Amino acid sequence: VETNTVDANVYIDDVFQGMTNATKSLTIENVMFGPHKLRVEKGSAKRELDIEVNSTSISFKLDITPPKPMFVTLTVTPKHAQVMFAGKPIVLDAEGGYSTLVAPGTYNYAVSANDYHDETGTITVGTSQVVKNIKLAPAFGWLKIENSESLSGAAFYINGDYKGVLPLKRSPIQLSSGEYKIKIVKSLYNEYNSSITISDGQTLEYKPQLVPNYAEVEIQTDAESKIYVNSIEKGVGLWRGKLEAGIYQFEAKKDNHKSRIEYRTIVASEEPCVINIPAPEPIVSEVVVTSSPTQAEVYVDGELIGKTPVTTSLIVGGHSVKISKEGYVAYKGSLEVKEGVRSEISNVQLKKACGVL
C-alpha cells in the first residue's frame, strides 16, 4: 500500500495493519484473495477504497488530503468567564469573544464563572466555520427591599455581614442563589430576624415589618428645672419624645437645689406615658443679720425679709444684701451662703445721713 505521507495508519476491513514507513508505504502479508475495504488515516484526514486482491493486484496507491482547517468562534456570556477549549485554557477578549483555526474534528469545551452554572459540551468542526454562542445560566438572583418609614435608617445585615443603612444606595442587590439570614436593627424597634431564599434569575421583592418597641413619653417638672434621662439632658421644664422600652432614671436638676430622681419602667405602647417629677428642693442654710442701730430693714436680693436682728434661711449661693434705716446711710454688700454653715452679717454700723438744707 502506497500513500503520500509517512506514519499513516492502514486498515483492511477495519483491522489495523500498521503504519506507513519512510518510503510512505506498507507491505501487508497473507491477504486473502477477494474484495476488501482499504482505509488510510492520519489525524483527521482519511480515505477509503474498495479493492480486489488477486494474484495480479497486489499493489495499491491511496493518497490522503489533509482537510482544510476552519475557524471556530466563541462568544461567551458573562465576559469574565473561564473557558477551556480542546483541553487548554483560552483568554476571552474584552467582549467575551475568541477565535481559533482548527482542523476538522470534535472538540470539548468547558465554561465556568462565579455565580453562574457551569456548561460543558462538544463542538464538531467540518467543512465550514463554526460560531458558538455560550450563555451561562445565572446561579444568582436579586433582592429588592421595599422601603418604609420604619425601615428608614435601619442597619441591614445578610448572614451577619453589615450591608449598610436602609434604604440601600444600590438596589436591588445581586446575591448567589440560596438561603440567607436577614437581620435588621433600628433604635426604638425590636430586632428583626428572618430567612429568605434567592432563586436563579429571579428578583425577590422583600417587605419586612419592624415591630415598635417604644412609647411616647411626656416628662413634666418645675418650669426652671432641667430634665435628664439616664444622665442625658433633654430640656427645661417639659420634654416630649420617644423612649425605647426599658428601665430609666428620670431626674430634675436646678442650681442650689436637691435633685429629684424617679425610676420608671417604660413599656412599649401606643398610649402616651406622662411622668411628673417633683420640683427640686432648695438647699438652705441659716443666716443671722444684726446692726447698730437695731430695727433696720434687711433686704436680700431686693426682697424685704425683716428687721434687725433677724434670723432666716436662704438658698445656698451668692446673694445681695441691703440694710437700711431712715436717717442713716444704707449698707450694701454680698453674702455667700454655704450648705450646712450658719452665715452671719454681724453688728453692721449704720452711719447717720447728713442733713439736707
Short mmCIF file of C-alpha atoms in Angstrom, two decimals:
data_model
loop_
_atom_site.label_atom_id
_atom_site.label_comp_id
_atom_site.label_asym_id
_atom_site.label_seq_id
_atom_site.Cartn_x
_atom_site.Cartn_y
_atom_site.Cartn_z
CA VAL A 1 0.00 0.00 0.00
CA GLU A 2 1.47 3.36 -1.01
CA THR A 3 0.28 6.80 0.11
CA ASN A 4 1.58 10.36 0.21
CA THR A 5 2.59 10.60 3.88
CA VAL A 6 4.60 8.76 6.48
CA ASP A 7 3.15 7.34 9.72
CA ALA A 8 -0.30 6.95 8.25
CA ASN A 9 -2.50 4.23 9.78
CA VAL A 10 -3.54 1.50 7.37
CA TYR A 11 -6.66 -0.63 7.82
CA ILE A 12 -8.06 -3.55 5.83
CA ASP A 13 -11.67 -4.31 6.56
CA ASP A 14 -11.39 -2.03 9.64
CA VAL A 15 -8.50 -4.10 11.03
CA PHE A 16 -5.31 -2.14 11.76
CA GLN A 17 -2.38 -3.42 9.69
CA GLY A 18 0.37 -0.95 10.56
CA MET A 19 1.80 2.47 9.65
CA THR A 20 3.48 3.69 6.50
CA ASN A 21 7.27 3.89 6.71
CA ALA A 22 9.80 6.44 5.49
CA THR A 23 9.06 5.46 1.89
CA LYS A 24 5.38 6.24 2.58
CA SER A 25 4.39 2.62 2.04
CA LEU A 26 3.42 -0.50 3.97
CA THR A 27 3.67 -4.15 2.88
CA ILE A 28 0.95 -6.41 4.21
CA GLU A 29 1.33 -10.19 4.03
CA ASN A 30 -1.18 -13.01 3.92
CA VAL A 31 -4.12 -11.05 2.50
CA MET A 32 -6.79 -13.35 1.21
CA PHE A 33 -7.94 -13.07 -2.39
CA GLY A 34 -11.20 -11.26 -2.84
CA PRO A 35 -12.84 -7.89 -2.22
CA HIS A 36 -11.65 -5.76 0.70
CA LYS A 37 -12.05 -2.25 2.05
CA LEU A 38 -8.77 -0.39 2.32
CA ARG A 39 -8.55 2.72 4.60
CA VAL A 40 -5.67 5.09 5.26
CA GLU A 41 -5.83 7.64 8.10
CA LYS A 42 -3.63 10.33 9.57
CA GLY A 43 -5.05 12.73 12.10
CA SER A 44 -8.46 13.82 10.92
CA ALA A 45 -7.62 13.02 7.26
CA LYS A 46 -8.64 9.71 5.81
CA ARG A 47 -9.56 7.96 2.53
CA GLU A 48 -11.20 4.66 1.77
CA LEU A 49 -11.01 2.46 -1.32
CA ASP A 50 -12.74 -0.75 -2.33
CA ILE A 51 -10.10 -3.15 -3.69
CA GLU A 52 -9.99 -6.62 -5.28
CA VAL A 53 -6.98 -8.68 -4.23
CA ASN A 54 -5.86 -11.44 -6.60
CA SER A 55 -2.66 -12.82 -7.98
CA THR A 56 -2.03 -9.73 -10.07
CA SER A 57 -3.48 -6.90 -7.92
CA ILE A 58 -1.06 -6.80 -5.04
CA SER A 59 -0.14 -3.08 -5.08
CA PHE A 60 -2.49 -0.19 -4.34
CA LYS A 61 -1.92 3.57 -4.08
CA LEU A 62 -4.22 5.67 -1.86
CA ASP A 63 -3.24 9.27 -1.17
CA ILE A 64 -4.92 11.28 1.61
CA THR A 65 -5.54 15.02 1.53
CA PRO A 66 -5.32 16.85 4.86
CA PRO A 67 -8.65 18.60 5.50
CA LYS A 68 -8.73 22.38 5.32
CA PRO A 69 -8.67 24.00 8.82
CA MET A 70 -11.71 26.02 9.82
CA PHE A 71 -12.33 28.89 12.21
CA VAL A 72 -14.15 28.27 15.48
CA THR A 73 -15.56 31.45 17.02
CA LEU A 74 -16.86 31.51 20.58
CA THR A 75 -18.93 34.28 22.17
CA VAL A 76 -19.29 33.81 25.91
CA THR A 77 -21.58 35.45 28.47
CA PRO A 78 -20.53 36.56 31.03
CA LYS A 79 -17.39 38.12 29.59
CA HIS A 80 -15.27 37.26 32.64
CA ALA A 81 -15.92 33.50 32.39
CA GLN A 82 -13.10 30.95 32.43
CA VAL A 83 -13.05 28.80 29.27
CA MET A 84 -11.33 25.52 28.38
CA PHE A 85 -11.26 24.57 24.69
CA ALA A 86 -9.73 21.33 23.42
CA GLY A 87 -8.31 20.74 26.89
CA LYS A 88 -6.50 24.09 27.09
CA PRO A 89 -7.46 27.37 28.79
CA ILE A 90 -8.20 30.27 26.46
CA VAL A 91 -8.41 34.02 27.08
CA LEU A 92 -11.52 35.88 26.01
CA ASP A 93 -11.31 39.39 24.61
CA ALA A 94 -12.99 42.42 26.20
CA GLU A 95 -16.29 41.47 24.57
CA GLY A 96 -16.16 37.84 25.64
CA GLY A 97 -15.06 36.57 22.22
CA TYR A 98 -12.43 34.09 20.99
CA SER A 99 -11.48 32.73 17.55
CA THR A 100 -9.05 29.98 16.52
CA LEU A 101 -8.21 27.97 13.39
CA VAL A 102 -8.53 24.18 13.87
CA ALA A 103 -8.60 21.06 11.77
CA PRO A 104 -11.95 19.36 11.29
CA GLY A 105 -12.88 17.16 14.20
CA THR A 106 -14.70 17.16 17.52
CA TYR A 107 -13.55 19.37 20.39
CA ASN A 108 -14.61 19.58 24.01
CA TYR A 109 -15.26 22.86 25.82
CA ALA A 110 -16.00 23.82 29.43
CA VAL A 111 -17.14 27.26 30.67
CA SER A 112 -17.44 28.42 34.28
CA ALA A 113 -17.90 31.66 36.22
CA ASN A 114 -18.74 32.66 39.75
CA ASP A 115 -22.49 32.86 40.38
CA TYR A 116 -23.27 31.00 37.12
CA HIS A 117 -23.96 27.35 36.34
CA ASP A 118 -21.12 25.57 34.51
CA GLU A 119 -21.60 24.45 30.91
CA THR A 120 -19.72 21.70 29.07
CA GLY A 121 -20.16 20.30 25.59
CA THR A 122 -18.59 19.45 22.26
CA ILE A 123 -18.12 21.36 19.02
CA THR A 124 -17.85 19.45 15.76
CA VAL A 125 -15.83 21.14 13.03
CA GLY A 126 -16.45 20.09 9.44
CA THR A 127 -16.03 21.91 6.16
CA SER A 128 -17.39 25.27 7.30
CA GLN A 129 -16.77 27.86 10.01
CA VAL A 130 -18.38 27.23 13.42
CA VAL A 131 -19.85 30.06 15.52
CA LYS A 132 -20.87 29.09 19.05
CA ASN A 133 -22.73 31.39 21.46
CA ILE A 134 -22.41 30.21 25.06
CA LYS A 135 -24.59 31.96 27.63
CA LEU A 136 -24.23 30.60 31.14
CA ALA A 137 -27.39 30.25 33.16
CA PRO A 138 -27.32 32.56 36.22
CA ALA A 139 -26.87 30.95 39.62
CA PHE A 140 -27.92 34.20 41.26
CA GLY A 141 -30.92 36.45 41.75
CA TRP A 142 -31.71 39.87 43.20
CA LEU A 143 -33.06 41.16 46.48
CA LYS A 144 -35.17 44.31 46.44
CA ILE A 145 -36.24 45.74 49.81
CA GLU A 146 -39.38 47.83 49.78
CA ASN A 147 -38.69 51.00 51.79
CA SER A 148 -40.95 52.23 54.57
CA GLU A 149 -40.83 54.84 57.32
CA SER A 150 -39.99 52.25 59.96
CA LEU A 151 -37.14 50.77 57.85
CA SER A 152 -35.54 54.11 57.00
CA GLY A 153 -32.23 54.46 58.87
CA ALA A 154 -32.14 50.82 60.00
CA ALA A 155 -28.89 48.81 59.89
CA PHE A 156 -29.14 45.90 57.43
CA TYR A 157 -27.25 42.58 57.72
CA ILE A 158 -27.03 39.49 55.49
CA ASN A 159 -25.61 36.35 57.10
CA GLY A 160 -24.18 38.55 59.85
CA ASP A 161 -22.35 40.90 57.44
CA TYR A 162 -23.26 44.59 57.64
CA LYS A 163 -24.52 45.83 54.27
CA GLY A 164 -25.44 49.43 55.08
CA VAL A 165 -28.32 51.62 56.18
CA LEU A 166 -31.75 51.29 54.61
CA PRO A 167 -32.70 52.31 52.02
CA LEU A 168 -29.57 50.89 50.36
CA LYS A 169 -27.85 53.12 47.80
CA ARG A 170 -27.72 50.23 45.29
CA SER A 171 -30.95 48.30 44.95
CA PRO A 172 -31.78 45.61 44.07
CA ILE A 173 -28.65 43.80 45.23
CA GLN A 174 -27.32 40.69 43.50
CA LEU A 175 -26.94 37.52 45.58
CA SER A 176 -25.91 33.97 44.75
CA SER A 177 -28.87 31.60 44.67
CA GLY A 178 -29.59 30.02 48.04
CA GLU A 179 -30.84 30.76 51.54
CA TYR A 180 -29.80 33.76 53.62
CA LYS A 181 -30.30 35.03 57.18
CA ILE A 182 -31.59 38.62 57.36
CA LYS A 183 -31.17 40.91 60.37
CA ILE A 184 -32.45 44.49 60.66
CA VAL A 185 -31.60 46.68 63.66
CA LYS A 186 -33.08 50.06 64.46
CA SER A 187 -33.37 52.07 67.63
CA LEU A 188 -36.90 52.05 69.13
CA TYR A 189 -37.82 48.84 67.28
CA ASN A 190 -37.45 45.13 68.05
CA GLU A 191 -34.59 43.44 66.23
CA TYR A 192 -35.87 41.77 63.05
CA ASN A 193 -34.59 38.29 62.08
CA SER A 194 -35.80 36.16 59.18
CA SER A 195 -34.70 33.86 56.32
CA ILE A 196 -35.03 34.39 52.58
CA THR A 197 -34.37 32.25 49.50
CA ILE A 198 -32.84 33.69 46.33
CA SER A 199 -33.70 31.82 43.11
CA ASP A 200 -31.87 31.74 39.77
CA GLY A 201 -32.61 34.84 37.70
CA GLN A 202 -35.44 35.98 39.99
CA THR A 203 -35.96 39.23 41.91
CA LEU A 204 -37.29 38.81 45.44
CA GLU A 205 -39.34 41.84 46.49
CA TYR A 206 -38.97 41.82 50.27
CA LYS A 207 -41.24 43.75 52.65
CA PRO A 208 -40.05 43.28 56.25
CA GLN A 209 -42.12 44.86 59.01
CA LEU A 210 -40.42 46.22 62.12
CA VAL A 211 -42.33 45.99 65.41
CA PRO A 212 -42.23 49.22 67.52
CA ASN A 213 -40.61 48.89 70.92
CA TYR A 214 -41.18 52.35 72.35
CA ALA A 215 -43.69 54.67 73.98
CA GLU A 216 -44.38 58.38 73.55
CA VAL A 217 -43.28 59.95 76.82
CA GLU A 218 -44.02 63.38 78.33
CA ILE A 219 -41.90 64.50 81.30
CA GLN A 220 -43.03 67.42 83.44
CA THR A 221 -41.31 69.22 86.33
CA ASP A 222 -40.64 72.70 87.73
CA ALA A 223 -40.51 75.24 84.90
CA GLU A 224 -36.91 76.25 85.70
CA SER A 225 -35.54 72.76 86.27
CA LYS A 226 -33.51 70.81 83.75
CA ILE A 227 -34.76 67.35 82.79
CA TYR A 228 -32.29 64.45 82.46
CA VAL A 229 -32.99 60.95 81.15
CA ASN A 230 -30.30 58.46 82.07
CA SER A 231 -28.00 61.44 82.80
CA ILE A 232 -28.58 62.98 79.36
CA GLU A 233 -30.08 66.47 79.36
CA LYS A 234 -33.36 66.62 77.43
CA GLY A 235 -34.86 70.02 78.15
CA VAL A 236 -36.15 72.50 80.74
CA GLY A 237 -39.49 72.14 82.49
CA LEU A 238 -41.06 69.91 79.84
CA TRP A 239 -39.86 67.24 77.37
CA ARG A 240 -41.74 65.07 74.91
CA GLY A 241 -40.24 62.25 72.87
CA LYS A 242 -39.96 58.52 72.19
CA LEU A 243 -38.24 56.17 74.62
CA GLU A 244 -37.44 52.53 73.94
CA ALA A 245 -38.91 50.00 76.37
CA GLY A 246 -36.73 49.56 79.43
CA ILE A 247 -35.83 50.94 82.86
CA TYR A 248 -34.93 54.64 83.05
CA GLN A 249 -33.68 57.18 85.55
CA PHE A 250 -35.53 60.50 85.28
CA GLU A 251 -34.01 63.48 87.06
CA ALA A 252 -34.95 67.14 87.63
CA LYS A 253 -31.98 69.42 88.38
CA LYS A 254 -31.77 73.02 89.48
CA ASP A 255 -28.85 75.05 90.79
CA ASN A 256 -28.61 75.13 94.58
CA HIS A 257 -31.39 72.58 94.85
CA LYS A 258 -31.51 68.89 95.68
CA SER A 259 -32.22 66.93 92.51
CA ARG A 260 -35.36 64.83 92.30
CA ILE A 261 -34.89 61.33 90.83
CA GLU A 262 -37.56 58.93 89.62
CA TYR A 263 -37.02 55.38 88.31
CA ARG A 264 -39.64 54.11 85.90
CA THR A 265 -40.11 51.14 83.58
CA ILE A 266 -41.24 52.17 80.10
CA VAL A 267 -43.38 49.61 78.30
CA ALA A 268 -43.94 49.63 74.54
CA SER A 269 -47.39 51.06 73.98
CA GLU A 270 -49.42 53.20 71.63
CA GLU A 271 -50.75 55.12 74.62
CA PRO A 272 -48.65 58.14 75.71
CA CYS A 273 -46.90 57.99 79.10
CA VAL A 274 -46.81 61.07 81.37
CA ILE A 275 -44.18 61.33 84.11
CA ASN A 276 -44.26 64.06 86.73
CA ILE A 277 -41.01 64.74 88.58
CA PRO A 278 -41.41 66.78 91.80
CA ALA A 279 -39.65 70.14 91.78
CA PRO A 280 -36.11 70.04 93.18
CA GLU A 281 -35.95 71.00 96.88
CA PRO A 282 -33.99 74.19 97.74
CA ILE A 283 -30.80 73.74 99.75
CA VAL A 284 -30.87 76.34 102.54
CA SER A 285 -28.69 77.44 105.44
CA GLU A 286 -29.38 79.76 108.39
CA VAL A 287 -28.39 83.43 108.14
CA VAL A 288 -28.25 85.95 111.03
CA VAL A 289 -28.13 89.72 110.43
CA THR A 290 -27.57 92.28 113.22
CA SER A 291 -26.97 96.01 113.06
CA SER A 292 -26.49 99.12 115.10
CA PRO A 293 -28.88 100.75 115.46
CA THR A 294 -31.33 97.88 115.51
CA GLN A 295 -34.65 97.66 113.69
CA ALA A 296 -33.03 98.36 110.36
CA GLU A 297 -34.77 96.79 107.36
CA VAL A 298 -32.94 93.89 105.73
CA TYR A 299 -33.36 93.20 102.01
CA VAL A 300 -31.97 90.06 100.35
CA ASP A 301 -31.89 90.06 96.56
CA GLY A 302 -34.21 93.07 96.72
CA GLU A 303 -36.81 91.36 98.90
CA LEU A 304 -37.57 92.55 102.48
CA ILE A 305 -37.02 89.66 104.92
CA GLY A 306 -37.40 91.54 108.26
CA LYS A 307 -35.74 93.99 110.65
CA THR A 308 -32.54 93.51 112.60
CA PRO A 309 -31.81 91.47 114.46
CA VAL A 310 -33.20 88.86 112.07
CA THR A 311 -32.65 85.15 111.53
CA THR A 312 -33.75 83.50 108.27
CA SER A 313 -32.94 80.65 105.90
CA LEU A 314 -31.57 81.36 102.43
CA ILE A 315 -30.80 79.16 99.42
CA VAL A 316 -27.10 78.40 99.21
CA GLY A 317 -25.17 80.57 96.80
CA GLY A 318 -24.48 84.24 96.36
CA HIS A 319 -26.94 86.92 97.48
CA SER A 320 -27.04 90.72 97.56
CA VAL A 321 -27.80 92.28 100.97
CA LYS A 322 -29.07 95.75 101.83
CA ILE A 323 -29.59 97.09 105.36
CA SER A 324 -31.31 100.47 105.70
CA LYS A 325 -33.00 102.72 108.23
CA GLU A 326 -34.50 106.16 107.87
CA GLY A 327 -31.91 108.83 108.66
CA TYR A 328 -28.97 106.50 108.08
CA VAL A 329 -26.81 105.66 105.12
CA ALA A 330 -27.82 102.20 103.78
CA TYR A 331 -25.37 99.33 103.90
CA LYS A 332 -24.91 97.33 100.73
CA GLY A 333 -22.96 94.13 100.46
CA SER A 334 -22.96 90.50 99.36
CA LEU A 335 -23.25 87.19 101.12
CA GLU A 336 -22.15 83.67 100.10
CA VAL A 337 -24.39 81.10 101.75
CA LYS A 338 -22.87 77.63 102.09
CA GLU A 339 -24.61 74.35 102.74
CA GLY A 340 -24.51 73.32 106.38
CA VAL A 341 -22.82 76.52 107.51
CA ARG A 342 -24.50 79.28 109.55
CA SER A 343 -23.74 82.67 107.97
CA GLU A 344 -23.67 85.97 109.82
CA ILE A 345 -23.63 89.65 108.98
CA SER A 346 -22.84 90.93 112.46
CA ASN A 347 -23.32 94.35 114.03
CA VAL A 348 -23.38 96.41 110.88
CA GLN A 349 -22.70 100.05 111.93
CA LEU A 350 -25.03 102.38 110.08
CA LYS A 351 -23.86 105.99 109.76
CA LYS A 352 -26.21 108.90 110.16
CA ALA A 353 -27.12 110.63 106.99
CA CYS A 354 -26.11 114.28 106.57
CA GLY A 355 -28.93 116.79 106.96
CA VAL A 356 -30.44 118.42 103.89
CA LEU A 357 -30.63 122.20 103.81
#
